[in-house]
C-alpha cells in the first residue's frame, strides 16, 4: 500500500516523538534510529502491526524480528526464562548493541518470532530509541529499516531511499554510531553461541561469561545456517565485489593489477575501489588508479580505524550501487574484535569472493 512518508527530526523538538508514539500505539510502523542501524518498529504484541513490518520491507515471514525494550521490567511479559549468562550480559552490555536469544514469553505476536520458541531481545543505547520505547510503553519489534536485500540504513536518508511511500514516518536522529547491526547471542544453548558478530565482540563476551562460541558459517562459506536470518543472501551490491585480505601493501599492488586487467578487458566499465586504511603513499596510489580510469575510489575520511570502517561500510556500499559500479575491489580488515563483524558483512556482500595476498 502506498502512503506519504513524513520525516521528522527528533533532535529538534518533541513533535516527532508525539507523532511516532501515536502511530505505534495505533498499530502503525515507524522508522527510528538506534546506535547500530535504523529500525522499522511496530507494537510487538499486535499481529496486524507486526505484519506491516514484513510487508513494508518485503521480508520473508520465516525470518524473525528483534524486540526492543527500554526497561528491564518489560522482560517479564516477553521472555519465559532468563539464564544466568543472559542476566550477566544484560547487566554488563545493556543498553547496547547486543541481542540475546531467550525462550519467549506469552504476550508477543507469533509473527515476531516466526513461530520459533525463542525471541531476540535488546535494549538499544540511543536516546531517541529509548525515549520512544518508554513513551509508547510497548515492546517494539524492529528489524533494520531497509528493503530486504539492501544494506541496513545508517541515516534517515537511507531509510527514505528504501521505504519512501511504504511507511508513514521516519524519525530522524542523525547518523548511527556503530553502523553495523547488533551482536546476536543465542542464550538458549550452552555454551552460548554468537549467531551474528557485532560491536560487542566474542572477546568481550568471553570476559564476562566465559565460554562463548562463534558460528563457523559466519566467516566462512559452506556451513549450514543456525539462525533463520542467515540462510538469506543478505545484501549483495549490483557490481561484482571482491574482498582483498592480507598485507595492505600487497593488497594495493593486487588492486592496481586487477584494475589494469579489468579496464583492459572492458575499458568502459565502472570500477570502484574501497580502501579501509590509510597507508603512506596512498595519495600517489589513488592518482595512478585515477589515471587508469578507475572512476570511484572511496577512502576513510577520519581515523581509518576499524570503528570508522564499521560505521560507514553500508553507506559506502550504497554509494557504489548509486554510481552503477560494475566491479568493486575492497580492502579487507583483520578478523579480530569488531573486525569479525566488519569482515562478516564484507565477505557476505562479496558473496565470499575473496583474494588472500
Ligand atoms: O542492530 C540491530 O540488531 C538492528 C536494530 C534495528 O536493532 N536490528 C536488526 O534486525 O538488525 P534484523 O531483523 O535485521 O536482524 C535480526 C537477526 C536476524 O538475522 C534474525 O534471523 C535473528 O536476528 N533472530 C531474530 N530472532 C531470532 C531467534 N529467535 N533465533 C535466532 N535468530 C533470531
Ligand atoms: Mg536486517
XYZ file of C-alpha atoms and ligand atoms in Angstrom:
391
model
C 0.000 0.000 0.000
C 1.263 3.477 -0.794
C 1.242 6.279 1.700
C 3.059 9.554 2.121
C 6.198 9.232 4.213
C 6.966 12.080 6.603
C 10.444 12.711 8.042
C 10.562 14.397 11.449
C 13.747 15.433 13.226
C 13.723 14.045 16.758
C 16.619 16.329 17.735
C 14.620 19.499 17.067
C 11.517 19.261 19.243
C 9.000 16.829 20.722
C 6.544 16.732 17.833
C 8.302 13.796 16.142
C 8.030 11.678 19.297
C 4.391 12.620 19.761
C 3.529 11.559 16.205
C 5.612 8.386 16.482
C 4.026 7.329 19.780
C 0.515 7.843 18.408
C 1.313 5.829 15.281
C 2.914 2.940 17.196
C 0.033 2.779 19.688
C -2.401 2.731 16.762
C -0.672 -0.304 15.236
C 1.334 1.530 12.574
C 5.053 1.221 11.739
C 7.678 3.903 12.404
C 11.366 4.031 11.408
C 13.666 5.243 14.187
C 17.408 5.434 14.921
C 19.321 3.110 17.230
C 23.062 3.132 17.923
C 23.594 0.353 15.333
C 21.300 0.999 12.351
C 17.813 2.435 11.845
C 14.985 0.087 12.820
C 11.456 -0.264 11.466
C 9.357 -0.553 14.614
C 5.872 -1.752 15.497
C 3.987 -2.931 18.606
C 5.420 -6.432 19.204
C 2.174 -7.596 20.816
C -0.031 -6.654 17.849
C -0.275 -9.166 14.959
C -1.502 -6.660 12.391
C 1.162 -4.117 13.300
C 3.955 -6.695 13.038
C 2.694 -7.909 9.675
C 3.054 -4.382 8.364
C 6.806 -4.557 9.036
C 7.189 -7.657 6.864
C 5.084 -6.061 4.159
C 6.955 -2.748 4.076
C 10.362 -4.478 3.989
C 9.407 -7.300 1.669
C 10.853 -9.606 4.315
C 10.285 -13.387 4.245
C 7.827 -14.336 7.017
C 10.104 -17.047 8.442
C 12.846 -14.572 9.398
C 12.102 -13.472 12.991
C 12.376 -9.907 14.334
C 14.237 -8.426 17.297
C 12.181 -6.969 20.158
C 13.422 -3.688 21.663
C 12.786 -2.666 25.254
C 13.728 0.343 27.384
C 13.177 -1.076 30.886
C 14.091 -4.378 32.495
C 10.517 -4.731 33.820
C 9.333 -5.253 30.233
C 11.175 -8.603 30.174
C 8.653 -10.431 32.382
C 5.940 -10.490 29.717
C 8.104 -11.283 26.710
C 10.560 -13.953 27.895
C 9.781 -17.056 29.947
C 13.220 -17.590 31.428
C 16.482 -15.680 31.838
C 19.547 -17.933 32.137
C 22.378 -16.616 34.357
C 24.657 -15.907 31.386
C 21.949 -13.728 29.830
C 21.381 -11.862 33.099
C 25.112 -11.091 33.327
C 25.203 -9.881 29.704
C 22.216 -7.587 30.280
C 23.839 -6.018 33.320
C 27.134 -5.545 31.539
C 26.118 -4.595 27.977
C 22.592 -3.115 28.075
C 21.672 -0.641 26.887
C 23.893 -1.580 23.946
C 24.354 -3.411 20.643
C 23.737 -6.934 21.974
C 20.666 -9.039 21.135
C 20.006 -12.012 23.389
C 18.029 -15.015 22.130
C 15.876 -16.273 25.008
C 12.849 -18.575 25.485
C 9.853 -16.459 24.543
C 7.037 -15.343 26.799
C 3.263 -15.332 26.221
C 2.395 -11.818 25.056
C 4.338 -11.474 21.811
C 2.762 -11.720 18.394
C 3.595 -15.062 16.759
C 4.736 -13.135 13.696
C 7.603 -11.558 15.660
C 9.243 -14.904 16.309
C 8.167 -16.641 13.098
C 6.660 -19.322 15.351
C 10.002 -20.137 16.998
C 10.011 -20.926 20.738
C 12.695 -18.237 21.248
C 12.878 -14.484 20.792
C 15.702 -11.960 20.281
C 15.646 -9.031 22.748
C 17.751 -5.925 23.056
C 17.838 -2.575 24.844
C 19.264 -0.020 22.390
C 21.767 2.576 23.569
C 20.269 5.551 21.770
C 18.379 8.451 23.363
C 15.756 8.626 20.592
C 15.043 4.879 20.622
C 14.945 4.748 24.420
C 12.598 7.684 24.741
C 10.318 6.381 22.009
C 10.016 2.917 23.574
C 9.466 4.389 27.063
C 6.742 6.738 25.863
C 4.842 4.042 23.972
C 5.112 1.684 26.935
C 5.297 -1.231 24.491
C 7.900 -3.788 23.450
C 8.853 -2.680 19.933
C 9.596 -5.280 17.258
C 12.111 -3.819 14.814
C 14.282 -5.264 12.091
C 16.650 -2.975 10.203
C 14.660 -0.355 8.259
C 15.845 -1.331 4.775
C 14.065 -3.131 1.956
C 15.001 -6.809 2.176
C 18.260 -7.403 0.283
C 19.574 -3.830 0.698
C 22.271 -2.700 3.163
C 20.944 -1.681 6.575
C 20.302 2.082 6.837
C 22.682 4.208 8.898
C 20.899 7.541 8.377
C 17.355 8.753 7.712
C 18.165 9.339 4.036
C 18.887 5.596 3.542
C 15.510 4.710 5.073
C 13.876 7.238 2.770
C 15.567 5.689 -0.295
C 14.262 2.222 0.604
C 10.875 2.768 2.262
C 9.520 6.052 0.920
C 5.759 5.710 0.266
C 5.657 2.467 2.246
C 5.675 3.763 5.834
C 4.084 6.815 7.477
C 7.025 8.196 9.489
C 10.812 8.310 9.699
C 12.127 9.731 12.952
C 15.478 11.325 12.116
C 18.180 11.109 14.785
C 21.234 11.651 12.595
C 23.897 9.177 11.579
C 24.198 5.985 13.651
C 27.396 5.493 15.641
C 28.090 1.762 15.233
C 26.884 1.325 11.649
C 26.565 -2.496 11.766
C 23.732 -4.499 13.336
C 23.897 -5.738 16.922
C 25.702 -8.886 18.023
C 23.197 -11.748 18.267
C 23.960 -14.191 21.096
C 21.908 -17.370 21.440
C 21.481 -17.981 25.182
C 19.156 -20.972 24.749
C 22.190 -23.233 24.248
C 25.199 -23.904 26.453
C 27.749 -22.534 25.877
C 26.064 -19.520 24.258
C 26.789 -19.073 20.577
C 27.227 -15.902 18.512
C 24.811 -16.044 15.570
C 25.823 -12.635 14.226
C 29.011 -10.729 15.156
C 28.719 -7.045 16.091
C 30.324 -4.354 18.205
C 30.057 -6.479 21.355
C 32.795 -8.940 20.413
C 33.393 -12.581 21.243
C 36.350 -11.489 23.392
C 34.180 -9.035 25.368
C 31.528 -11.692 25.973
C 34.097 -14.302 26.989
C 35.483 -11.928 29.582
C 32.178 -11.805 31.443
C 30.535 -15.210 30.821
C 33.448 -17.490 29.900
C 32.910 -19.952 27.087
C 31.267 -18.364 24.012
C 31.434 -19.932 20.591
C 31.079 -18.331 17.185
C 29.090 -19.993 14.447
C 31.532 -21.245 11.784
C 29.235 -20.153 8.975
C 29.652 -16.501 9.933
C 33.046 -16.015 8.408
C 33.418 -18.963 6.068
C 31.229 -20.300 3.333
C 29.616 -23.750 3.097
C 28.189 -24.065 6.566
C 24.548 -24.737 7.270
C 22.923 -21.655 8.803
C 21.979 -21.754 12.502
C 19.990 -18.534 12.606
C 16.881 -18.245 10.469
C 18.161 -14.964 9.045
C 21.470 -16.442 7.957
C 20.102 -18.533 5.140
C 19.124 -15.480 3.128
C 21.731 -13.990 0.878
C 21.768 -10.631 2.509
C 22.860 -7.585 0.709
C 24.887 -8.024 -2.468
C 25.946 -4.943 -4.423
C 24.888 -4.633 -8.053
C 28.539 -4.813 -9.093
C 30.796 -7.871 -8.727
C 32.592 -7.367 -5.440
C 35.880 -8.952 -4.358
C 37.493 -8.573 -0.941
C 41.283 -8.468 -0.773
C 42.743 -9.651 2.502
C 46.297 -9.600 3.836
C 49.144 -7.094 3.938
C 47.973 -3.552 2.984
C 50.925 -3.008 0.621
C 50.328 -6.273 -1.236
C 46.600 -5.517 -1.306
C 47.343 -2.251 -3.115
C 49.642 -3.985 -5.601
C 46.914 -6.519 -6.358
C 44.267 -3.835 -6.681
C 46.418 -1.986 -9.213
C 46.976 -5.149 -11.270
C 43.327 -6.156 -11.154
C 42.155 -2.681 -12.179
C 44.565 -2.702 -15.101
C 43.293 -6.091 -16.209
C 39.603 -5.206 -15.790
C 39.918 -1.951 -17.710
C 41.891 -3.636 -20.461
C 39.164 -6.239 -20.876
C 36.321 -3.716 -20.716
C 37.571 -0.129 -20.972
C 34.142 1.434 -20.451
C 33.108 -0.312 -17.278
C 32.978 1.474 -13.984
C 35.445 0.110 -11.480
C 35.184 1.047 -7.810
C 37.868 0.689 -5.139
C 37.201 0.755 -1.405
C 40.179 1.339 0.881
C 39.630 0.804 4.603
C 43.007 2.005 5.890
C 45.320 4.961 5.312
C 48.794 3.964 4.091
C 51.723 6.199 3.256
C 51.788 6.565 -0.497
C 48.018 6.312 -0.857
C 47.803 9.749 -2.484
C 50.084 8.627 -5.319
C 48.411 5.216 -5.459
C 44.948 6.741 -5.906
C 46.273 9.110 -8.551
C 47.592 6.113 -10.509
C 44.204 4.400 -10.266
C 42.521 7.591 -11.376
C 44.751 7.823 -14.439
C 43.975 4.205 -15.285
C 40.286 5.117 -15.406
C 39.089 3.863 -12.019
C 36.082 6.090 -11.531
C 35.162 5.596 -7.913
C 37.629 5.446 -5.080
C 36.243 5.551 -1.547
C 38.636 6.160 1.323
C 38.071 6.713 5.033
C 37.595 10.353 5.955
C 38.659 10.194 9.569
C 40.855 7.870 11.618
C 40.663 4.939 9.213
C 40.278 2.709 12.229
C 38.064 -0.348 12.385
C 35.344 1.683 14.114
C 35.074 4.078 11.187
C 35.029 1.236 8.676
C 32.135 -0.400 10.531
C 30.283 2.874 10.880
C 30.444 3.718 7.172
C 30.617 0.353 5.377
C 26.921 0.236 4.420
C 26.969 3.859 3.291
C 29.983 3.147 1.074
C 28.317 0.096 -0.463
C 25.199 2.152 -1.172
C 27.392 4.722 -2.941
C 28.801 2.069 -5.311
C 25.258 0.993 -6.179
C 24.217 4.577 -6.842
C 27.155 5.030 -9.214
C 26.334 1.768 -11.041
C 29.823 0.431 -10.472
C 30.320 -2.902 -12.279
C 33.381 -4.164 -10.391
C 34.234 -3.448 -6.759
C 37.593 -4.194 -5.150
C 37.556 -3.775 -1.365
C 40.396 -3.847 1.157
C 39.554 -6.266 3.987
C 40.457 -5.834 7.648
C 41.935 -8.252 10.217
C 39.307 -10.579 11.713
C 39.794 -9.511 15.329
C 37.453 -7.751 17.729
C 34.975 -5.608 15.784
C 36.855 -6.694 12.632
C 34.944 -10.013 12.784
C 31.679 -8.109 12.291
C 33.117 -5.948 9.513
C 34.514 -8.963 7.648
C 31.298 -10.951 8.137
C 29.367 -8.183 6.327
C 32.065 -7.558 3.688
C 32.514 -11.215 2.793
C 28.762 -11.689 2.599
C 28.381 -8.635 0.367
C 31.085 -10.098 -1.879
C 29.371 -13.493 -1.978
C 32.584 -14.869 -0.432
C 34.700 -13.807 -3.398
C 37.962 -13.337 -1.518
C 41.565 -12.932 -2.649
C 44.195 -13.519 0.015
C 47.528 -11.850 -0.688
O 21.177 -3.760 15.486
C 20.182 -4.435 15.270
O 20.028 -5.570 15.754
C 19.079 -3.813 14.385
C 18.482 -2.634 15.123
C 17.304 -2.050 14.419
O 18.154 -3.007 16.442
N 18.093 -4.799 14.072
C 18.320 -5.820 13.191
O 17.229 -6.648 12.989
O 19.368 -5.977 12.656
P 17.161 -7.700 11.785
O 15.776 -8.239 11.811
O 17.609 -7.085 10.533
O 18.089 -8.869 12.233
C 17.667 -9.770 13.245
C 18.534 -11.008 13.218
C 18.164 -11.862 12.038
O 19.358 -12.418 11.494
C 17.291 -12.935 12.670
O 17.289 -14.133 11.922
C 17.921 -13.093 14.032
O 18.301 -11.784 14.399
N 16.949 -13.604 15.005
C 15.854 -12.984 15.476
N 15.167 -13.783 16.323
C 15.842 -14.943 16.385
C 15.643 -16.170 17.080
N 14.601 -16.383 17.867
N 16.560 -17.150 16.909
C 17.632 -16.951 16.109
N 17.876 -15.816 15.427
C 16.993 -14.826 15.550
Mg 18.365 -6.664 8.637
